[in-house]
Amino acid sequence: MKKLFLVILMIASLLLMILPVLVTAESDAPQFDLDKGTVMLNSGYEMPILGIGCYLLSQEQAENSVYWALKDGARLIDTARIYGNEEGVGRGIRRAIDEGFVTREEIFVTTKMWTSDFSNGDEAVDASLRRLGLDYIDLMILHHSQPRNDVQAYQAMERAVKAGKLRSIGLSNYYEPEDFDRLVNATEIVPALLQNETHPYHQSSEMKAHIAQYGTVMESWFPLGGRGNTQVLFNDPVISGIAAVHGKTSAQVILRWHLQAGNIAIPGSSNPDHILENVSIFDFELTEEEMRQMTLLDRNERFADY
Ligand code: NAD
């Protein structure tokens, strides 16, 4: 009995120690405006919280998908030098602007610096600007942690911010708090965003709490599990059950969960029906109980191995 009391006492004091950290982390996290569909970044720029991802899209697919997404009301576009479709993305943007239903200022474009460019960061920024056909890029992120020279690459992005070529800068694929801190401690501008594999089976809770201390927001890649894995998530009984209750698809429930959980989401697709489906998630809301059920799905299990 005495032993049990001691164990309870130990757990209670441990919780008292951890709680303030968790509460601080959560309150420091950039707050999403779910009505406007935006978040204010620590860089002072407003970013849409839902958009389109362009991984594995050809130049032509990227052009069309970006154009359709903008037509459907999406304002956030995610590409990367290594996807080989920045020109297509730029063409899709220009088509939309030329048709007059969106302005450059309303669109938020993200691209990524690939690891083999890290030693020539200044040139990499200029090359992405050229390929996209833009005067400035809203957000550029380092594609992967690479301790050998990622600080050097990040400093090139800092110079580009000062030169007005980039508005916000951030990181991708930093999975350990220590690795994130290593870069932050060696550089000046705090990352606005971290883009990591994040979905219901890998909810990134530890990294989210960690980066929240810096006012850095989490963005989910593989928000639907990624090509080849989506059916696993779509057929999860909790997710499909919630979808049935709301008369929505599993994809829509997962994306809505991302936004309510504080993750920016960039689902990838070249299918116009899916693109429209993915942006149509502002007319329903998951209840607290549904959010709790979704939280319980976390297995800390990634689909990708990079
Ligand atoms: P995802 O989780 O968005 O899934 C894409 C798959 O889901 C595709 O097969 C697509 O056809 C399908 N899909 C999309 N909408 C659907 C719908 N409504 N119904 C049924 N199927 C649907 O995976 P992703 O595209 O690889 O990731 C999203 C984006 O994240 C990428 O496009 C890319 O921009 C970015 N990304 C970044 C990294 C990184 O290392 N930083 C890695 C991978 C992806």
CSV table of C-alpha atoms and ligand atoms in Angstrom, one decimal:
chain,number,residue,atom,x,y,z
A,1,MET,CA,0.0,0.0,0.0
A,2,LYS,CA,2.8,2.4,1.0
A,3,LYS,CA,4.7,1.4,-2.2
A,4,LEU,CA,1.6,2.2,-4.3
A,5,PHE,CA,1.2,5.6,-2.6
A,6,LEU,CA,4.9,6.3,-3.3
A,7,VAL,CA,4.5,5.4,-7.0
A,8,ILE,CA,1.4,7.6,-7.3
A,9,LEU,CA,3.3,10.5,-5.6
A,10,MET,CA,6.2,10.0,-8.0
A,11,ILE,CA,3.9,10.0,-11.1
A,12,ALA,CA,2.1,13.1,-9.8
A,13,SER,CA,5.3,15.1,-9.2
A,14,LEU,CA,6.6,14.1,-12.7
A,15,LEU,CA,3.3,15.3,-14.3
A,16,LEU,CA,3.6,18.6,-12.4
A,17,MET,CA,7.1,19.0,-13.8
A,18,ILE,CA,6.2,18.2,-17.4
A,19,LEU,CA,2.8,20.0,-17.6
A,20,PRO,CA,4.1,23.6,-17.6
A,21,VAL,CA,6.5,22.7,-20.5
A,22,LEU,CA,3.6,21.1,-22.5
A,23,VAL,CA,1.3,24.0,-21.8
A,24,THR,CA,3.9,26.6,-22.8
A,25,ALA,CA,4.8,24.7,-25.9
A,26,GLU,CA,1.1,24.5,-27.0
A,27,SER,CA,0.4,28.2,-26.3
A,28,ASP,CA,3.6,29.3,-28.2
A,29,ALA,CA,2.5,27.3,-31.2
A,30,PRO,CA,1.3,29.6,-34.0
A,31,GLN,CA,-2.5,29.5,-33.9
A,32,PHE,CA,-4.4,28.5,-37.0
A,33,ASP,CA,-7.3,30.7,-38.2
A,34,LEU,CA,-9.7,28.0,-39.4
A,35,ASP,CA,-12.2,30.4,-40.8
A,36,LYS,CA,-9.6,32.3,-42.9
A,37,GLY,CA,-7.6,29.1,-43.5
A,38,THR,CA,-4.3,30.8,-42.6
A,39,VAL,CA,-1.6,31.0,-39.9
A,40,MET,CA,0.7,33.9,-39.0
A,41,LEU,CA,4.3,32.7,-39.3
A,42,ASN,CA,7.0,33.9,-36.9
A,43,SER,CA,8.4,35.7,-39.9
A,44,GLY,CA,5.4,38.0,-39.9
A,45,TYR,CA,3.9,36.6,-43.1
A,46,GLU,CA,0.5,35.0,-43.3
A,47,MET,CA,0.5,31.5,-44.8
A,48,PRO,CA,-2.4,29.4,-46.1
A,49,ILE,CA,-2.8,26.1,-44.0
A,50,LEU,CA,-4.0,23.9,-46.9
A,51,GLY,CA,-2.5,23.6,-50.4
A,52,ILE,CA,-1.3,21.3,-53.0
A,53,GLY,CA,1.9,19.2,-53.1
A,54,CYS,CA,3.8,18.5,-56.3
A,55,TYR,CA,6.0,15.5,-55.5
A,56,LEU,CA,6.1,13.0,-58.4
A,57,LEU,CA,4.2,15.3,-60.8
A,58,SER,CA,5.6,15.8,-64.3
A,59,GLN,CA,6.1,19.4,-65.5
A,60,GLU,CA,2.7,19.2,-67.3
A,61,GLN,CA,0.9,17.6,-64.4
A,62,ALA,CA,2.4,20.2,-62.1
A,63,GLU,CA,1.2,23.0,-64.3
A,64,ASN,CA,-2.4,21.7,-64.5
A,65,SER,CA,-2.6,20.6,-60.9
A,66,VAL,CA,-1.4,24.0,-59.6
A,67,TYR,CA,-3.8,25.8,-62.0
A,68,TRP,CA,-6.8,23.6,-60.9
A,69,ALA,CA,-5.9,23.9,-57.2
A,70,LEU,CA,-5.8,27.7,-57.5
A,71,LYS,CA,-9.1,27.7,-59.4
A,72,ASP,CA,-10.6,25.6,-56.6
A,73,GLY,CA,-9.5,28.2,-54.0
A,74,ALA,CA,-6.2,26.7,-52.8
A,75,ARG,CA,-3.5,29.3,-52.3
A,76,LEU,CA,-0.5,27.2,-51.1
A,77,ILE,CA,1.8,25.4,-53.5
A,78,ASP,CA,4.6,23.1,-52.5
A,79,THR,CA,7.4,22.0,-54.9
A,80,ALA,CA,11.1,21.4,-54.8
A,81,ARG,CA,14.1,21.7,-57.0
A,82,ILE,CA,14.5,17.9,-56.9
A,83,TYR,CA,10.9,17.3,-58.1
A,84,GLY,CA,12.0,18.7,-61.5
A,85,ASN,CA,8.7,20.6,-62.0
A,86,GLU,CA,9.4,24.2,-60.8
A,87,GLU,CA,8.9,25.5,-64.4
A,88,GLY,CA,5.5,23.7,-64.6
A,89,VAL,CA,4.5,25.1,-61.3
A,90,GLY,CA,5.4,28.6,-62.5
A,91,ARG,CA,3.4,28.1,-65.7
A,92,GLY,CA,0.3,27.0,-63.6
A,93,ILE,CA,0.6,30.1,-61.5
A,94,ARG,CA,0.9,32.4,-64.4
A,95,ARG,CA,-2.1,30.9,-66.2
A,96,ALA,CA,-4.2,31.5,-63.0
A,97,ILE,CA,-2.9,35.0,-62.7
A,98,ASP,CA,-3.4,35.8,-66.4
A,99,GLU,CA,-7.0,34.6,-66.1
A,100,GLY,CA,-7.5,37.1,-63.4
A,101,PHE,CA,-9.0,34.9,-60.5
A,102,VAL,CA,-5.9,35.2,-58.3
A,103,THR,CA,-3.1,37.7,-57.8
A,104,ARG,CA,0.6,36.8,-57.1
A,105,GLU,CA,0.3,38.3,-53.6
A,106,GLU,CA,-2.5,35.9,-52.7
A,107,ILE,CA,-0.5,32.9,-53.7
A,108,PHE,CA,2.1,31.3,-51.3
A,109,VAL,CA,4.8,29.3,-53.1
A,110,THR,CA,7.2,27.0,-51.3
A,111,THR,CA,10.2,25.3,-52.8
A,112,LYS,CA,13.1,23.4,-51.3
A,113,MET,CA,16.9,23.5,-51.6
A,114,TRP,CA,18.3,20.1,-52.4
A,115,THR,CA,21.2,18.7,-50.4
A,116,SER,CA,23.7,18.7,-53.4
A,117,ASP,CA,23.2,22.5,-53.7
A,118,PHE,CA,24.0,23.2,-50.0
A,119,SER,CA,27.5,24.4,-50.8
A,120,ASN,CA,26.1,26.8,-53.5
A,121,GLY,CA,23.1,28.1,-51.8
A,122,ASP,CA,23.1,31.6,-53.3
A,123,GLU,CA,23.0,30.1,-56.8
A,124,ALA,CA,20.4,27.6,-55.8
A,125,VAL,CA,18.0,30.4,-54.7
A,126,ASP,CA,18.5,32.3,-57.9
A,127,ALA,CA,18.0,29.1,-60.0
A,128,SER,CA,14.7,28.3,-58.3
A,129,LEU,CA,13.5,31.9,-58.8
A,130,ARG,CA,14.4,31.6,-62.5
A,131,ARG,CA,12.7,28.2,-63.0
A,132,LEU,CA,9.6,29.3,-61.2
A,133,GLY,CA,9.6,32.6,-63.1
A,134,LEU,CA,9.0,34.6,-59.8
A,135,ASP,CA,10.4,37.8,-58.3
A,136,TYR,CA,10.3,36.3,-54.8
A,137,ILE,CA,9.6,33.0,-53.2
A,138,ASP,CA,7.3,32.9,-50.2
A,139,LEU,CA,9.1,30.1,-48.4
A,140,MET,CA,12.2,28.2,-49.1
A,141,ILE,CA,13.2,25.3,-46.9
A,142,LEU,CA,16.3,23.0,-46.7
A,143,HIS,CA,15.1,19.6,-48.0
A,144,HIS,CA,17.0,17.5,-45.6
A,145,SER,CA,19.2,17.8,-42.5
A,146,GLN,CA,22.8,17.5,-43.6
A,147,PRO,CA,25.1,18.4,-40.7
A,148,ARG,CA,28.1,18.7,-43.0
A,149,ASN,CA,26.9,21.9,-44.6
A,150,ASP,CA,23.3,22.7,-43.9
A,151,VAL,CA,24.3,25.7,-41.8
A,152,GLN,CA,26.1,27.1,-44.8
A,153,ALA,CA,23.0,26.5,-46.9
A,154,TYR,CA,20.7,28.1,-44.4
A,155,GLN,CA,22.9,31.2,-44.2
A,156,ALA,CA,22.6,31.5,-48.0
A,157,MET,CA,18.8,31.6,-47.5
A,158,GLU,CA,19.2,34.2,-44.8
A,159,ARG,CA,21.1,36.4,-47.2
A,160,ALA,CA,18.3,35.9,-49.8
A,161,VAL,CA,15.8,37.0,-47.2
A,162,LYS,CA,17.7,40.2,-46.7
A,163,ALA,CA,17.9,40.7,-50.5
A,164,GLY,CA,14.1,40.3,-50.8
A,165,LYS,CA,14.4,37.1,-52.8
A,166,LEU,CA,12.8,34.9,-50.1
A,167,ARG,CA,10.2,36.0,-47.6
A,168,SER,CA,10.3,33.1,-45.0
A,169,ILE,CA,12.7,30.2,-44.6
A,170,GLY,CA,12.6,26.9,-42.8
A,171,LEU,CA,13.5,23.3,-42.7
A,172,SER,CA,12.4,19.8,-43.7
A,173,ASN,CA,13.3,16.4,-42.5
A,174,TYR,CA,14.8,17.2,-39.1
A,175,TYR,CA,13.5,14.5,-36.8
A,176,GLU,CA,15.4,15.0,-33.5
A,177,PRO,CA,15.1,18.1,-31.3
A,178,GLU,CA,18.9,18.2,-30.9
A,179,ASP,CA,19.3,18.3,-34.7
A,180,PHE,CA,16.8,21.2,-35.0
A,181,ASP,CA,18.6,23.1,-32.2
A,182,ARG,CA,22.0,22.5,-33.8
A,183,LEU,CA,20.9,24.5,-36.8
A,184,VAL,CA,18.9,27.1,-34.9
A,185,ASN,CA,21.9,27.8,-32.6
A,186,ALA,CA,24.2,28.4,-35.5
A,187,THR,CA,22.0,30.7,-37.5
A,188,GLU,CA,20.1,34.0,-37.1
A,189,ILE,CA,16.6,33.7,-38.5
A,190,VAL,CA,14.4,31.2,-36.5
A,191,PRO,CA,12.8,28.7,-39.0
A,192,ALA,CA,9.3,29.7,-39.7
A,193,LEU,CA,8.3,26.1,-40.5
A,194,LEU,CA,9.4,22.5,-40.3
A,195,GLN,CA,8.1,20.1,-43.0
A,196,ASN,CA,8.2,16.5,-41.8
A,197,GLU,CA,6.4,13.2,-42.5
A,198,THR,CA,3.2,13.7,-40.5
A,199,HIS,CA,-0.1,11.8,-40.6
A,200,PRO,CA,-2.4,10.0,-38.2
A,201,TYR,CA,0.1,7.1,-37.7
A,202,HIS,CA,3.0,9.4,-37.3
A,203,GLN,CA,1.7,12.5,-35.5
A,204,SER,CA,5.1,14.1,-34.8
A,205,SER,CA,4.0,15.2,-31.3
A,206,GLU,CA,7.4,15.5,-29.8
A,207,MET,CA,8.9,17.6,-32.6
A,208,LYS,CA,5.7,19.8,-32.7
A,209,ALA,CA,6.0,20.6,-29.0
A,210,HIS,CA,9.7,21.2,-29.4
A,211,ILE,CA,9.5,23.6,-32.4
A,212,ALA,CA,6.5,25.4,-30.8
A,213,GLN,CA,8.9,27.0,-28.3
A,214,TYR,CA,10.4,28.8,-31.3
A,215,GLY,CA,7.0,29.7,-32.7
A,216,THR,CA,7.8,27.4,-35.6
A,217,VAL,CA,4.9,25.6,-37.3
A,218,MET,CA,4.7,22.0,-38.5
A,219,GLU,CA,3.8,21.2,-42.1
A,220,SER,CA,2.9,17.6,-43.0
A,221,TRP,CA,4.3,15.8,-45.9
A,222,PHE,CA,2.6,12.5,-46.7
A,223,PRO,CA,-0.5,14.0,-45.1
A,224,LEU,CA,-2.5,11.1,-46.5
A,225,GLY,CA,0.2,8.5,-46.0
A,226,GLY,CA,1.8,9.1,-49.5
A,227,ARG,CA,1.4,7.2,-52.8
A,228,GLY,CA,1.0,3.5,-52.2
A,229,ASN,CA,0.0,3.9,-48.5
A,230,THR,CA,-3.2,6.0,-48.6
A,231,GLN,CA,-5.6,3.0,-48.5
A,232,VAL,CA,-4.1,1.9,-45.2
A,233,LEU,CA,-5.2,5.2,-43.7
A,234,PHE,CA,-8.4,5.6,-45.7
A,235,ASN,CA,-9.6,2.1,-44.5
A,236,ASP,CA,-8.6,2.6,-40.9
A,237,PRO,CA,-12.0,1.9,-39.1
A,238,VAL,CA,-11.7,5.0,-36.9
A,239,ILE,CA,-11.1,7.3,-39.9
A,240,SER,CA,-13.7,5.7,-42.2
A,241,GLY,CA,-16.1,5.7,-39.3
A,242,ILE,CA,-15.7,9.4,-38.7
A,243,ALA,CA,-16.0,10.0,-42.5
A,244,ALA,CA,-19.3,8.1,-42.6
A,245,VAL,CA,-20.7,10.2,-39.7
A,246,HIS,CA,-19.9,13.5,-41.5
A,247,GLY,CA,-20.8,12.3,-45.0
A,248,LYS,CA,-17.2,13.0,-46.0
A,249,THR,CA,-14.4,10.9,-47.5
A,250,SER,CA,-11.5,9.5,-45.4
A,251,ALA,CA,-9.1,11.9,-47.2
A,252,GLN,CA,-11.2,14.9,-46.1
A,253,VAL,CA,-11.4,13.7,-42.5
A,254,ILE,CA,-7.6,13.2,-42.4
A,255,LEU,CA,-7.0,16.6,-43.9
A,256,ARG,CA,-9.4,18.3,-41.5
A,257,TRP,CA,-7.7,16.5,-38.6
A,258,HIS,CA,-4.4,18.0,-39.8
A,259,LEU,CA,-5.7,21.5,-39.7
A,260,GLN,CA,-7.5,21.1,-36.3
A,261,ALA,CA,-4.3,19.5,-34.9
A,262,GLY,CA,-2.2,22.5,-36.1
A,263,ASN,CA,-0.5,20.9,-39.1
A,264,ILE,CA,-0.3,22.7,-42.4
A,265,ALA,CA,-1.3,20.1,-45.1
A,266,ILE,CA,-0.2,19.8,-48.7
A,267,PRO,CA,-1.9,16.7,-50.2
A,268,GLY,CA,-0.4,15.7,-53.6
A,269,SER,CA,-2.6,14.9,-56.6
A,270,SER,CA,-2.9,15.3,-60.3
A,271,ASN,CA,-6.5,14.3,-60.4
A,272,PRO,CA,-8.9,17.3,-60.6
A,273,ASP,CA,-11.6,15.5,-58.6
A,274,HIS,CA,-9.3,14.7,-55.8
A,275,ILE,CA,-7.8,18.3,-55.8
A,276,LEU,CA,-11.3,19.7,-55.4
A,277,GLU,CA,-12.2,17.1,-52.8
A,278,ASN,CA,-9.1,18.0,-50.8
A,279,VAL,CA,-9.8,21.7,-50.6
A,280,SER,CA,-13.5,21.1,-49.6
A,281,ILE,CA,-12.9,20.7,-45.9
A,282,PHE,CA,-14.0,24.0,-44.5
A,283,ASP,CA,-17.7,23.1,-44.1
A,284,PHE,CA,-17.4,20.6,-41.3
A,285,GLU,CA,-15.6,20.1,-38.1
A,286,LEU,CA,-14.3,17.2,-36.0
A,287,THR,CA,-15.6,17.1,-32.5
A,288,GLU,CA,-13.3,17.0,-29.5
A,289,GLU,CA,-14.1,13.3,-29.1
A,290,GLU,CA,-13.3,12.6,-32.8
A,291,MET,CA,-10.0,14.5,-32.4
A,292,ARG,CA,-9.2,12.4,-29.3
A,293,GLN,CA,-9.9,9.2,-31.3
A,294,MET,CA,-7.6,10.4,-34.0
A,295,THR,CA,-4.9,11.2,-31.5
A,296,LEU,CA,-5.1,7.6,-30.3
A,297,LEU,CA,-4.2,6.3,-33.8
A,298,ASP,CA,-0.6,7.5,-33.4
A,299,ARG,CA,1.9,4.6,-33.7
A,300,ASN,CA,5.0,6.7,-34.2
A,301,GLU,CA,5.3,4.8,-37.5
A,302,ARG,CA,6.6,6.4,-40.6
A,303,PHE,CA,5.8,5.1,-44.2
A,304,ALA,CA,9.0,6.5,-45.7
A,305,ASP,CA,12.5,5.5,-44.8
A,306,TYR,CA,14.3,8.9,-45.5
B,1,NAD,P1,0.1,12.4,-49.9
B,1,NAD,O1,0.0,11.9,-48.5
B,1,NAD,O2,-0.4,13.8,-50.2
B,1,NAD,O3,-0.6,11.3,-50.8
B,1,NAD,C1,-0.5,11.4,-52.2
B,1,NAD,C2,-1.3,10.2,-52.8
B,1,NAD,O4,-2.7,10.4,-52.4
B,1,NAD,C3,-1.3,10.2,-54.3
B,1,NAD,O5,-1.2,8.8,-54.7
B,1,NAD,C4,-2.7,10.8,-54.7
B,1,NAD,O6,-3.1,10.3,-55.9
B,1,NAD,C5,-3.5,10.3,-53.5
B,1,NAD,N1,-4.7,11.2,-53.3
B,1,NAD,C6,-4.6,12.6,-53.1
B,1,NAD,N2,-5.8,13.0,-52.8
B,1,NAD,C7,-6.7,12.0,-52.8
B,1,NAD,C8,-8.0,11.8,-52.5
B,1,NAD,N3,-8.8,12.9,-52.2
B,1,NAD,N4,-8.6,10.6,-52.6
B,1,NAD,C9,-7.8,9.5,-52.9
B,1,NAD,N5,-6.5,9.6,-53.2
B,1,NAD,C10,-5.9,10.8,-53.1
B,1,NAD,O7,1.7,12.3,-50.4
B,1,NAD,P2,2.6,13.2,-51.2
B,1,NAD,O8,2.0,13.9,-52.3
B,1,NAD,O9,3.9,12.5,-51.4
B,1,NAD,O10,3.0,14.3,-50.1
B,1,NAD,C11,2.4,15.6,-50.1
B,1,NAD,C12,3.4,16.6,-50.5
B,1,NAD,O11,4.4,16.8,-49.5
B,1,NAD,C13,4.2,16.3,-51.8
B,1,NAD,O12,3.4,16.4,-52.9
B,1,NAD,C14,5.3,17.2,-51.7
B,1,NAD,O13,5.0,18.5,-52.1
B,1,NAD,C15,5.6,17.1,-50.2
B,1,NAD,N6,6.6,16.1,-49.8
B,1,NAD,C16,7.8,16.5,-49.2
B,1,NAD,C17,8.7,15.6,-48.8
B,1,NAD,C18,10.0,16.1,-48.1
B,1,NAD,O14,10.9,15.4,-48.0
B,1,NAD,N7,10.0,17.4,-47.7
B,1,NAD,C19,8.6,14.3,-49.0
B,1,NAD,C20,7.4,13.8,-49.7
B,1,NAD,C21,6.4,14.8,-50.0
